[in-house]
Each structure stands twice: as structure tokens, then as C-alpha cells.
Amino acid sequence: MSFQPKNPMVKWVEHRLPIVGMVHHALYDYPTPKNLSYWWTFGSLAGFMLVVQIITGIVLSMHYTPHVDLAFNSVEHIMRDVNYGWLLRYMHANGASMFFIVVYLHIFRGLYYGSYKAPRELLWWLGLVIFLLMMATAFMGYVLPWGQMSFWGATVITNLFGAIPVVGDTIVTWLWGGFSVDNPTLNRFFSLHYLLPFVIVGVVILHIWSLHTNGSNNPTGLDLKEKSDSIPFHPYYTIKDLFGLAVFLIFFSAFLFYAPNYLGHPDNYIPANPLVTPAHIVPEWYFLPFYAILRAVPDKLGGVLLMFGAIAILFLLPWLDRSRIRSARFRPIYKQLFWIFVADCILLTYIGGKPAEGAYILWGRIATIYYFVHILILLPLVGLFEKPKPLPASISEDVLAKKGSAGEASNA
Amino acid sequence: MTTTTPVEEDGVKRRDFLYIAAGGVGAVGTAMAIWPFVDQMNPSADVLALSTTEVDLGAIEVGSEITAVWQGKPVFVRHRTADEIAAAERDDTANLPDPQADADRVIKPEWLIMLGVCTHLGCVPLKESGDFNGWFCPCHGSHYDTSGRIRKGPAPLNLPVPPYEFLDDTTVKIG
């Protein structure tokens, strides 16, 4: 199904720059598996949140001042004086959390249905690169209001690089542009926080390009075999994604309008004070699992290495998972391990938000060890020993079998 | 068939040399062009100029401390009690993660002057707390003794002592 424009103007453009055909192919007649569930909506929701963050961010920067003496007050100025400033700032602040929620669900979807396996390894890698860029962007954005949590979050995270042997201190001084987190640091974080979202856009384009090269995975994990396995993206998935968006916007609005500070920290409404650290500093919720891993190790360099390692090993997933079956639907043991892994990540998130004392330290260590055991030991082993359930012959057969059994059930 | 490019005996052509030479010069030139963009992030001249701080010790009573600012960082200036000094010297022989005698950390034993920056991830430790009655970092639970030495927790090193000198009995210059 190639694009055949009838409008002479479109024809003229298409002959010189086939951009309309490209968009048409990607969003209109892109052949999509006909059995995608709502778990496949989170990719488009992530794209939507990226656009929301860029638009709100651009307008916020029209009112924000990146200077240690003025930054905090300029944010309060946005909140109190700028027309709809409160709305735009709360959208941007909560938007970051929403972006991470949909991306985490998107990643877990990929884990459950084996979306990282051949031929989608590069697609998975590009997704992880986007995730890393998001973390850097979110971290630097959180520094900009220059509250207590901004300042001490920046101090702790930049000091992570001080754990590098020999050159650590030089690197930290270079990152700071001084001998502590100060005005040069704030200025460069503002510059990079503005830049990185556009880098993310670039990687997202590569991510989608790679996705469309081999097509979307689906709940069966089977490849598209017959023509009847797929349906055109428009109108079937444009409407499905739009409905998902509408439901998601209700969720977003609940935070935005009824609990805009629920996901933040009250300490960040205290202007930064370089001489006093708040009694209990924690990062934003989306960093908590990694923070828990950092704190689980009673050694500076070890903690930092393990924390970055927790993300680095995700790049090896396509090769660590030895099973050739993609979807956990047909992998009875992996399916259970997956849910234990999800529970482990939730436990790490909980521990990361608690002070490093007493039983929290022990549980943090157990959860950290399990995180690595799951990925490095259980995942390769289960692929070798697990006996998968029989696979359906095609997506169509699977869909019709389901419909058949549902029909029998309603008849009974 | 004739070759238009002369080939040396070891198979290396003139063209190979030109490729490597041109590529090498290009790489060096690119590196030199990149360096200003990297180095601009290092501390600027005005930041480097703020290198000393003078502290008046006259008002600091025995058993109390102040926090001065040097290069944007907190500096603890503590007027130690006899008990604190005795405890610090007694622990010289204890099992220290970063062994250092108390005498090597002070010029005058009653004045302990050190950076108030936890050597783990840079938080400011709280005074007169922790398992060793010295400093305790609330961020990740590092305990320092009355000499500012790390005793327990994730921090790898003692609280660093900045360069300083006594200008007279009641004035100290840090930096």
C-alpha cells in the first residue's frame, strides 16, 4: 500500500520531498498487529508527555531566571503573578512524574512480552537511551527552582562522579564550574535542561524508525505471518490511542488540579541554603529504586557502580534472556518471575524513600541482590529449563480461538 | 596491467602515508577546537579568586563551633573541650577506615578546623551527634568522631582539613 496522492499540490511536494507519504505510512497505513492491548498505548502516551513537557517548558523559561539570587523568586513569580503560571508550572512538574509513569509501564510491557528480543534489540537500546536522557533532564530540571531539595539533590548526584578513582574530584569540579554547587552549576543545568528534550526528540525518531522497520510486537509475541494478522494503524489504533489518552488525562488532571504537590517535597519551597542539609533528603519518586540500590552498598564507589550497573545490564537483556519465546503468556515460569521482579522494583522504590537505618537497610540489600539475581542468573537459566506452552499458529488463530472460547462461555 | 601508484616493497603506498598524515592532523586540530568547549566549564577566574576567608575566633566559646564559608563550602571551626581532645587522641589507635592521628589534623588542639562536607556525597554533617559524639551525616548515615575522622558508614575519608594559618591568637586565615 504505497501512498498515491491525488491533490496536485501534494503531488508536486511529494515528488520533491516525500514527507507526506512518510507520515502517511507511519500513522495511516502502517500495518499493525490486530491484537494489541492497552499496554501498547503507553508508547504514544510517552510521546504525548514529551510534547507537553517541551511546550510547558518553553513557556516557563520565558518567565524563569537562572541565577542563584533570583531563581527561587522567579518560580514564585510564575506561581503568583504570571497569567496561568501556576497551571503551567504544575503541568510541567507533575508532567515529569506522568512521563516517568507511562515510560515505566512501557518498559515493563516490553519486559513481559519480550519486546527486546530479536529483531528489536536496537529498538530496546534506543528506548534505554531515551530513559537515560529523561533521567538526566529530570534531574537538572529539578535543580532549577533552587530550593533546598534542588540544591542538595544536585550536590549528592554530582558527587556520585567523585567516586571515580583518580580523576573523580577533577570531574566534579568541572561539572560544578567551581568548588561547590553554585551559580555556574545552575546556569549550565538550565542550558542543558533546555537542550536535552530536543535530543530526546531525535532519539524518539530513531526509536520509531526502528519500531516501524520490523513492526510492533504484540501479546502473542508472534511475527505477522498472514495479511489477516494486521490492520492499518488508522483508524484502529489512532482511535485506541486517543481513548487511552483521554483516560490518562483524567489521571493526570487528578494530580494537576487536586494534589499538585503530592509528588513533590515541601523542603523545595525553602530557598537553597548551602550551609544546612535537610534532615531527610530523598530524590523524586522515579529515582527511588536506583537510590535504594546506591544506599544498599556500604561503600562509595561500590554503591555508585551498582546503581549505574542496574541500568547498564538492561542493555544486555536481549542476550541474557535465552528463551526464544517472546511473550510471557507462553512462559509459565518466567511469567511468575516477572511479577516477583515487579514486586522487587516496587519494594526498592519504597525502601529508597525511607531513611537508611534499621530493617530498611537489610531489606534494601535483599531487594538489590534480587534485582541483579533476576536479570543475571534467573533470566538466563529459566530460558534453558522452562517448557513453554504450545504457541498458536498465527495471531489470527489466537484471536479467533479466544473469541470462540468466550462465545462458548456465554452460551453455557 | 600497470599500476599508476608506486608500491613500496612492504606494500605501503604513498597514498597510505597521506591518508594517515591528513587524518592525524585533522584529529589533532579537531581536539584543539573542542578543548575550549570543554574547559569553559571549569572554574572561572572570578571563582578561583575567592580563595581565602578570615575567621575571628574571639567569640567562639569552648564547646561551641561556627560554620564559616570558604570557596562556597561550609567550614566547621570548633573550639574543642578537653574531653573531646582526649577522646580524639585516645582513638588514634582505634580501627580507623582512614587512619590519621588527631595531632596531624590540627595546628592547636583546641581548634579543630575542617570542611563541613561529608566525603560520601557532599551533605553537611550535623554537629555533636552520631555514635562517636562528633558529626553525623543525615543523608546516608556516616558517623565522624571528635576529630572529624570517619568511623562508621559509607563515607570513605575523614572530613578534609583545609590549608589555614593563625594570623594572631584570635584570627585564622583559611585558604
PDB file of N, CA and C in Angstrom, chain A residues 151-152 155-157 159-161 170 173-182 184 188 192 274-281 291 294-295 297-300 304 356, chain B residues 37-44 47-48 50 67-76 117-126 138-141 153-156:
ATOM      1  N   PHE A 151      19.048  22.048  45.601  1.00  0.00           N
ATOM      2  CA  PHE A 151      20.468  22.238  45.886  1.00  0.00           C
ATOM      3  C   PHE A 151      21.126  20.954  46.359  1.00  0.00           C
ATOM      4  N   TRP A 152      20.481  20.285  47.325  1.00  0.00           N
ATOM      5  CA  TRP A 152      21.132  19.099  47.907  1.00  0.00           C
ATOM      6  C   TRP A 152      21.022  17.892  46.998  1.00  0.00           C
ATOM      7  N   THR A 155      23.881  18.452  44.742  1.00  0.00           N
ATOM      8  CA  THR A 155      25.140  18.161  45.424  1.00  0.00           C
ATOM      9  C   THR A 155      25.392  16.659  45.483  1.00  0.00           C
ATOM     10  N   VAL A 156      24.379  15.907  45.922  1.00  0.00           N
ATOM     11  CA  VAL A 156      24.560  14.463  46.088  1.00  0.00           C
ATOM     12  C   VAL A 156      24.808  13.780  44.735  1.00  0.00           C
ATOM     13  N   ILE A 157      24.001  14.143  43.731  1.00  0.00           N
ATOM     14  CA  ILE A 157      24.124  13.439  42.453  1.00  0.00           C
ATOM     15  C   ILE A 157      25.447  13.779  41.754  1.00  0.00           C
ATOM     16  N   ASN A 159      28.156  14.605  43.222  1.00  0.00           N
ATOM     17  CA  ASN A 159      29.213  13.954  44.000  1.00  0.00           C
ATOM     18  C   ASN A 159      29.363  12.481  43.668  1.00  0.00           C
ATOM     19  N   LEU A 160      28.325  11.871  43.037  1.00  0.00           N
ATOM     20  CA  LEU A 160      28.454  10.468  42.626  1.00  0.00           C
ATOM     21  C   LEU A 160      29.677  10.299  41.733  1.00  0.00           C
ATOM     22  N   PHE A 161      29.943  11.315  40.899  1.00  0.00           N
ATOM     23  CA  PHE A 161      31.076  11.222  39.969  1.00  0.00           C
ATOM     24  C   PHE A 161      32.408  11.336  40.706  1.00  0.00           C
ATOM     25  N   THR A 170      38.400  16.056  39.957  1.00  0.00           N
ATOM     26  CA  THR A 170      38.552  16.958  38.814  1.00  0.00           C
ATOM     27  C   THR A 170      37.243  17.020  38.026  1.00  0.00           C
ATOM     28  N   THR A 173      34.574  19.044  40.010  1.00  0.00           N
ATOM     29  CA  THR A 173      34.841  20.484  39.901  1.00  0.00           C
ATOM     30  C   THR A 173      34.455  20.996  38.515  1.00  0.00           C
ATOM     31  N   TRP A 174      34.725  20.196  37.509  1.00  0.00           N
ATOM     32  CA  TRP A 174      34.389  20.564  36.124  1.00  0.00           C
ATOM     33  C   TRP A 174      32.870  20.646  35.960  1.00  0.00           C
ATOM     34  N   LEU A 175      32.154  19.686  36.551  1.00  0.00           N
ATOM     35  CA  LEU A 175      30.693  19.715  36.447  1.00  0.00           C
ATOM     36  C   LEU A 175      30.130  20.953  37.141  1.00  0.00           C
ATOM     37  N   TRP A 176      30.706  21.311  38.279  1.00  0.00           N
ATOM     38  CA  TRP A 176      30.213  22.431  39.073  1.00  0.00           C
ATOM     39  C   TRP A 176      30.616  23.786  38.495  1.00  0.00           C
ATOM     40  N   GLY A 177      31.805  23.839  37.865  1.00  0.00           N
ATOM     41  CA  GLY A 177      32.352  25.140  37.468  1.00  0.00           C
ATOM     42  C   GLY A 177      32.773  25.938  38.675  1.00  0.00           C
ATOM     43  N   GLY A 178      33.157  25.246  39.755  1.00  0.00           N
ATOM     44  CA  GLY A 178      33.576  25.902  40.994  1.00  0.00           C
ATOM     45  C   GLY A 178      33.906  24.837  42.004  1.00  0.00           C
ATOM     46  N   PHE A 179      33.849  25.212  43.288  1.00  0.00           N
ATOM     47  CA  PHE A 179      34.213  24.256  44.326  1.00  0.00           C
ATOM     48  C   PHE A 179      33.004  23.765  45.099  1.00  0.00           C
ATOM     49  N   SER A 180      31.838  24.177  44.670  1.00  0.00           N
ATOM     50  CA  SER A 180      30.596  23.655  45.227  1.00  0.00           C
ATOM     51  C   SER A 180      29.509  23.931  44.188  1.00  0.00           C
ATOM     52  N   VAL A 181      28.320  23.394  44.422  1.00  0.00           N
ATOM     53  CA  VAL A 181      27.193  23.690  43.534  1.00  0.00           C
ATOM     54  C   VAL A 181      26.853  25.162  43.716  1.00  0.00           C
ATOM     55  N   ASP A 182      26.906  25.934  42.636  1.00  0.00           N
ATOM     56  CA  ASP A 182      26.719  27.383  42.757  1.00  0.00           C
ATOM     57  C   ASP A 182      26.173  27.933  41.434  1.00  0.00           C
ATOM     58  N   PRO A 184      27.412  28.975  38.555  1.00  0.00           N
ATOM     59  CA  PRO A 184      27.795  28.354  37.267  1.00  0.00           C
ATOM     60  C   PRO A 184      27.065  27.029  37.048  1.00  0.00           C
ATOM     61  N   ARG A 188      24.501  26.207  33.795  1.00  0.00           N
ATOM     62  CA  ARG A 188      24.722  25.140  32.806  1.00  0.00           C
ATOM     63  C   ARG A 188      23.600  24.112  32.875  1.00  0.00           C
ATOM     64  N   LEU A 192      21.422  22.930  29.666  1.00  0.00           N
ATOM     65  CA  LEU A 192      21.301  21.525  29.271  1.00  0.00           C
ATOM     66  C   LEU A 192      19.875  21.009  29.418  1.00  0.00           C
ATOM     67  N   PRO A 274      23.310  26.618  51.234  1.00  0.00           N
ATOM     68  CA  PRO A 274      24.479  25.739  51.070  1.00  0.00           C
ATOM     69  C   PRO A 274      25.086  25.287  52.399  1.00  0.00           C
ATOM     70  N   LEU A 275      24.632  25.853  53.532  1.00  0.00           N
ATOM     71  CA  LEU A 275      25.260  25.511  54.808  1.00  0.00           C
ATOM     72  C   LEU A 275      24.447  24.516  55.621  1.00  0.00           C
ATOM     73  N   VAL A 276      23.212  24.250  55.238  1.00  0.00           N
ATOM     74  CA  VAL A 276      22.372  23.342  56.015  1.00  0.00           C
ATOM     75  C   VAL A 276      21.720  22.311  55.104  1.00  0.00           C
ATOM     76  N   THR A 277      21.981  21.031  55.377  1.00  0.00           N
ATOM     77  CA  THR A 277      21.346  19.956  54.626  1.00  0.00           C
ATOM     78  C   THR A 277      20.034  19.586  55.320  1.00  0.00           C
ATOM     79  N   PRO A 278      18.929  19.443  54.573  1.00  0.00           N
ATOM     80  CA  PRO A 278      17.691  18.982  55.209  1.00  0.00           C
ATOM     81  C   PRO A 278      17.898  17.620  55.872  1.00  0.00           C
ATOM     82  N   ALA A 279      17.147  17.378  56.955  1.00  0.00           N
ATOM     83  CA  ALA A 279      17.374  16.165  57.751  1.00  0.00           C
ATOM     84  C   ALA A 279      17.162  14.900  56.920  1.00  0.00           C
ATOM     85  N   HIS A 280      16.197  14.926  56.024  1.00  0.00           N
ATOM     86  CA  HIS A 280      15.873  13.703  55.300  1.00  0.00           C
ATOM     87  C   HIS A 280      15.784  14.033  53.821  1.00  0.00           C
ATOM     88  N   ILE A 281      16.866  13.810  53.084  1.00  0.00           N
ATOM     89  CA  ILE A 281      16.773  14.129  51.666  1.00  0.00           C
ATOM     90  C   ILE A 281      16.526  12.851  50.866  1.00  0.00           C
ATOM     91  N   TYR A 291      18.175   4.881  43.873  1.00  0.00           N
ATOM     92  CA  TYR A 291      18.708   5.447  45.110  1.00  0.00           C
ATOM     93  C   TYR A 291      18.827   4.352  46.178  1.00  0.00           C
ATOM     94  N   LEU A 294      21.877   2.368  45.442  1.00  0.00           N
ATOM     95  CA  LEU A 294      23.067   3.143  45.839  1.00  0.00           C
ATOM     96  C   LEU A 294      23.339   2.992  47.331  1.00  0.00           C
ATOM     97  N   ARG A 295      22.260   3.082  48.119  1.00  0.00           N
ATOM     98  CA  ARG A 295      22.442   3.077  49.569  1.00  0.00           C
ATOM     99  C   ARG A 295      22.616   1.678  50.144  1.00  0.00           C
ATOM    100  N   VAL A 297      24.779  -0.419  49.356  1.00  0.00           N
ATOM    101  CA  VAL A 297      26.183  -0.816  49.422  1.00  0.00           C
ATOM    102  C   VAL A 297      26.908   0.090  50.401  1.00  0.00           C
ATOM    103  N   PRO A 298      27.586  -0.494  51.419  1.00  0.00           N
ATOM    104  CA  PRO A 298      28.269   0.359  52.405  1.00  0.00           C
ATOM    105  C   PRO A 298      29.621   0.841  51.907  1.00  0.00           C
ATOM    106  N   ASP A 299      29.731   1.142  50.637  1.00  0.00           N
ATOM    107  CA  ASP A 299      30.992   1.590  50.052  1.00  0.00           C
ATOM    108  C   ASP A 299      30.662   2.582  48.954  1.00  0.00           C
ATOM    109  N   LYS A 300      31.399   3.714  48.916  1.00  0.00           N
ATOM    110  CA  LYS A 300      31.040   4.794  47.998  1.00  0.00           C
ATOM    111  C   LYS A 300      31.114   4.356  46.536  1.00  0.00           C
ATOM    112  N   VAL A 304      27.968   3.443  43.805  1.00  0.00           N
ATOM    113  CA  VAL A 304      27.781   4.174  42.547  1.00  0.00           C
ATOM    114  C   VAL A 304      27.820   3.209  41.359  1.00  0.00           C
ATOM    115  N   ALA A 356      17.990   5.472  55.720  1.00  0.00           N
ATOM    116  CA  ALA A 356      18.867   4.298  55.676  1.00  0.00           C
ATOM    117  C   ALA A 356      19.202   3.867  57.099  1.00  0.00           C
TER     118      ALA A 356
ATOM    119  N   PHE B  37      35.616  24.268  24.421  1.00  0.00           N
ATOM    120  CA  PHE B  37      34.230  23.985  24.774  1.00  0.00           C
ATOM    121  C   PHE B  37      34.141  23.104  26.017  1.00  0.00           C
ATOM    122  N   VAL B  38      35.200  22.352  26.267  1.00  0.00           N
ATOM    123  CA  VAL B  38      35.243  21.532  27.484  1.00  0.00           C
ATOM    124  C   VAL B  38      35.720  22.382  28.654  1.00  0.00           C
ATOM    125  N   ASP B  39      36.805  23.131  28.424  1.00  0.00           N
ATOM    126  CA  ASP B  39      37.457  23.850  29.510  1.00  0.00           C
ATOM    127  C   ASP B  39      36.619  25.019  30.025  1.00  0.00           C
ATOM    128  N   GLN B  40      35.703  25.533  29.216  1.00  0.00           N
ATOM    129  CA  GLN B  40      34.875  26.651  29.684  1.00  0.00           C
ATOM    130  C   GLN B  40      34.044  26.271  30.899  1.00  0.00           C
ATOM    131  N   MET B  41      33.855  24.957  31.103  1.00  0.00           N
ATOM    132  CA  MET B  41      33.051  24.531  32.248  1.00  0.00           C
ATOM    133  C   MET B  41      33.858  24.491  33.541  1.00  0.00           C
ATOM    134  N   ASN B  42      35.178  24.576  33.472  1.00  0.00           N
ATOM    135  CA  ASN B  42      35.990  24.598  34.683  1.00  0.00           C
ATOM    136  C   ASN B  42      35.821  25.940  35.402  1.00  0.00           C
ATOM    137  N   PRO B  43      36.209  26.011  36.698  1.00  0.00           N
ATOM    138  CA  PRO B  43      36.013  27.251  37.468  1.00  0.00           C
ATOM    139  C   PRO B  43      36.641  28.461  36.765  1.00  0.00           C
ATOM    140  N   SER B  44      35.876  29.551  36.691  1.00  0.00           N
ATOM    141  CA  SER B  44      36.350  30.753  36.002  1.00  0.00           C
ATOM    142  C   SER B  44      37.261  31.547  36.929  1.00  0.00           C
ATOM    143  N   VAL B  47      35.798  32.875  40.150  1.00  0.00           N
ATOM    144  CA  VAL B  47      35.549  31.827  41.148  1.00  0.00           C
ATOM    145  C   VAL B  47      36.867  31.433  41.821  1.00  0.00           C
ATOM    146  N   LEU B  48      37.923  31.319  41.012  1.00  0.00           N
ATOM    147  CA  LEU B  48      39.225  30.951  41.560  1.00  0.00           C
ATOM    148  C   LEU B  48      39.765  32.038  42.490  1.00  0.00           C
ATOM    149  N   LEU B  50      38.234  33.776  44.720  1.00  0.00           N
ATOM    150  CA  LEU B  50      37.675  33.750  46.076  1.00  0.00           C
ATOM    151  C   LEU B  50      38.348  32.644  46.879  1.00  0.00           C
ATOM    152  N   THR B  67      30.143  27.933  61.628  1.00  0.00           N
ATOM    153  CA  THR B  67      30.334  27.455  60.271  1.00  0.00           C
ATOM    154  C   THR B  67      30.716  28.647  59.412  1.00  0.00           C
ATOM    155  N   ALA B  68      31.939  28.654  58.928  1.00  0.00           N
ATOM    156  CA  ALA B  68      32.392  29.711  58.029  1.00  0.00           C
ATOM    157  C   ALA B  68      32.193  29.237  56.589  1.00  0.00           C
ATOM    158  N   VAL B  69      32.314  30.146  55.633  1.00  0.00           N
ATOM    159  CA  VAL B  69      32.187  29.768  54.229  1.00  0.00           C
ATOM    160  C   VAL B  69      33.508  30.034  53.525  1.00  0.00           C
ATOM    161  N   TRP B  70      34.020  29.009  52.867  1.00  0.00           N
ATOM    162  CA  TRP B  70      35.266  29.143  52.105  1.00  0.00           C
ATOM    163  C   TRP B  70      35.055  28.458  50.761  1.00  0.00           C
ATOM    164  N   GLN B  71      35.253  29.199  49.692  1.00  0.00           N
ATOM    165  CA  GLN B  71      35.031  28.682  48.326  1.00  0.00           C
ATOM    166  C   GLN B  71      33.634  28.103  48.179  1.00  0.00           C
ATOM    167  N   GLY B  72      32.663  28.755  48.834  1.00  0.00           N
ATOM    168  CA  GLY B  72      31.274  28.299  48.713  1.00  0.00           C
ATOM    169  C   GLY B  72      30.939  27.086  49.553  1.00  0.00           C
ATOM    170  N   LYS B  73      31.932  26.582  50.297  1.00  0.00           N
ATOM    171  CA  LYS B  73      31.698  25.377  51.091  1.00  0.00           C
ATOM    172  C   LYS B  73      31.701  25.727  52.570  1.00  0.00           C
ATOM    173  N   PRO B  74      30.913  24.997  53.373  1.00  0.00           N
ATOM    174  CA  PRO B  74      30.944  25.235  54.820  1.00  0.00           C
ATOM    175  C   PRO B  74      32.242  24.723  55.434  1.00  0.00           C
ATOM    176  N   VAL B  75      32.797  25.523  56.357  1.00  0.00           N
ATOM    177  CA  VAL B  75      33.981  25.104  57.120  1.00  0.00           C
ATOM    178  C   VAL B  75      33.601  25.143  58.589  1.00  0.00           C
ATOM    179  N   PHE B  76      33.742  23.993  59.274  1.00  0.00           N
ATOM    180  CA  PHE B  76      33.467  23.940  60.703  1.00  0.00           C
ATOM    181  C   PHE B  76      34.692  24.453  61.461  1.00  0.00           C
ATOM    182  N   VAL B 117      31.875  19.070  54.799  1.00  0.00           N
ATOM    183  CA  VAL B 117      31.327  18.416  53.612  1.00  0.00           C
ATOM    184  C   VAL B 117      31.588  16.924  53.740  1.00  0.00           C
ATOM    185  N   CYS B 118      30.522  16.149  53.888  1.00  0.00           N
ATOM    186  CA  CYS B 118      30.644  14.711  54.036  1.00  0.00           C
ATOM    187  C   CYS B 118      31.392  14.139  52.828  1.00  0.00           C
ATOM    188  N   THR B 119      32.358  13.268  53.098  1.00  0.00           N
ATOM    189  CA  THR B 119      33.165  12.733  52.000  1.00  0.00           C
ATOM    190  C   THR B 119      32.438  11.649  51.213  1.00  0.00           C
ATOM    191  N   HIS B 120      31.198  11.344  51.614  1.00  0.00           N
ATOM    192  CA  HIS B 120      30.406  10.401  50.822  1.00  0.00           C
ATOM    193  C   HIS B 120      29.847  11.133  49.616  1.00  0.00           C
ATOM    194  N   LEU B 121      28.768  11.906  49.819  1.00  0.00           N
ATOM    195  CA  LEU B 121      28.174  12.585  48.675  1.00  0.00           C
ATOM    196  C   LEU B 121      27.941  14.070  48.925  1.00  0.00           C
ATOM    197  N   GLY B 122      28.656  14.650  49.886  1.00  0.00           N
ATOM    198  CA  GLY B 122      28.710  16.100  49.964  1.00  0.00           C
ATOM    199  C   GLY B 122      27.670  16.805  50.813  1.00  0.00           C
ATOM    200  N   CYS B 123      26.888  16.086  51.640  1.00  0.00           N
ATOM    201  CA  CYS B 123      25.957  16.769  52.535  1.00  0.00           C
ATOM    202  C   CYS B 123      26.739  17.398  53.694  1.00  0.00           C
ATOM    203  N   VAL B 124      26.054  18.264  54.471  1.00  0.00           N
ATOM    204  CA  VAL B 124      26.674  18.904  55.616  1.00  0.00           C
ATOM    205  C   VAL B 124      26.333  18.093  56.867  1.00  0.00           C
ATOM    206  N   PRO B 125      27.327  17.479  57.535  1.00  0.00           N
ATOM    207  CA  PRO B 125      27.026  16.688  58.734  1.00  0.00           C
ATOM    208  C   PRO B 125      26.551  17.569  59.890  1.00  0.00           C
ATOM    209  N   LEU B 126      25.810  16.939  60.814  1.00  0.00           N
ATOM    210  CA  LEU B 126      25.285  17.642  61.981  1.00  0.00           C
ATOM    211  C   LEU B 126      26.273  17.493  63.130  1.00  0.00           C
ATOM    212  N   PRO B 138      23.183  13.184  57.948  1.00  0.00           N
ATOM    213  CA  PRO B 138      21.820  12.650  57.903  1.00  0.00           C
ATOM    214  C   PRO B 138      21.462  12.015  56.563  1.00  0.00           C
ATOM    215  N   CYS B 139      22.267  12.303  55.522  1.00  0.00           N
ATOM    216  CA  CYS B 139      21.865  11.815  54.201  1.00  0.00           C
ATOM    217  C   CYS B 139      21.991  10.304  54.097  1.00  0.00           C
ATOM    218  N   HIS B 140      23.164   9.774  54.428  1.00  0.00           N
ATOM    219  CA  HIS B 140      23.350   8.341  54.245  1.00  0.00           C
ATOM    220  C   HIS B 140      24.005   7.685  55.444  1.00  0.00           C
ATOM    221  N   GLY B 141      23.991   8.396  56.595  1.00  0.00           N
ATOM    222  CA  GLY B 141      24.370   7.765  57.843  1.00  0.00           C
ATOM    223  C   GLY B 141      25.852   7.542  58.067  1.00  0.00           C
ATOM    224  N   GLY B 153      29.885   4.008  58.477  1.00  0.00           N
ATOM    225  CA  GLY B 153      29.023   4.497  57.413  1.00  0.00           C
ATOM    226  C   GLY B 153      29.724   4.480  56.062  1.00  0.00           C
ATOM    227  N   PRO B 154      29.022   4.960  55.011  1.00  0.00           N
ATOM    228  CA  PRO B 154      29.529   4.802  53.642  1.00  0.00           C
ATOM    229  C   PRO B 154      30.639   5.769  53.236  1.00  0.00           C
ATOM    230  N   ALA B 155      30.862   6.847  54.008  1.00  0.00           N
ATOM    231  CA  ALA B 155      31.898   7.808  53.606  1.00  0.00           C
ATOM    232  C   ALA B 155      33.266   7.144  53.674  1.00  0.00           C
ATOM    233  N   PRO B 156      34.121   7.388  52.660  1.00  0.00           N
ATOM    234  CA  PRO B 156      35.416   6.697  52.634  1.00  0.00           C
ATOM    235  C   PRO B 156      36.524   7.417  53.409  1.00  0.00           C
TER     236      PRO B 156
END
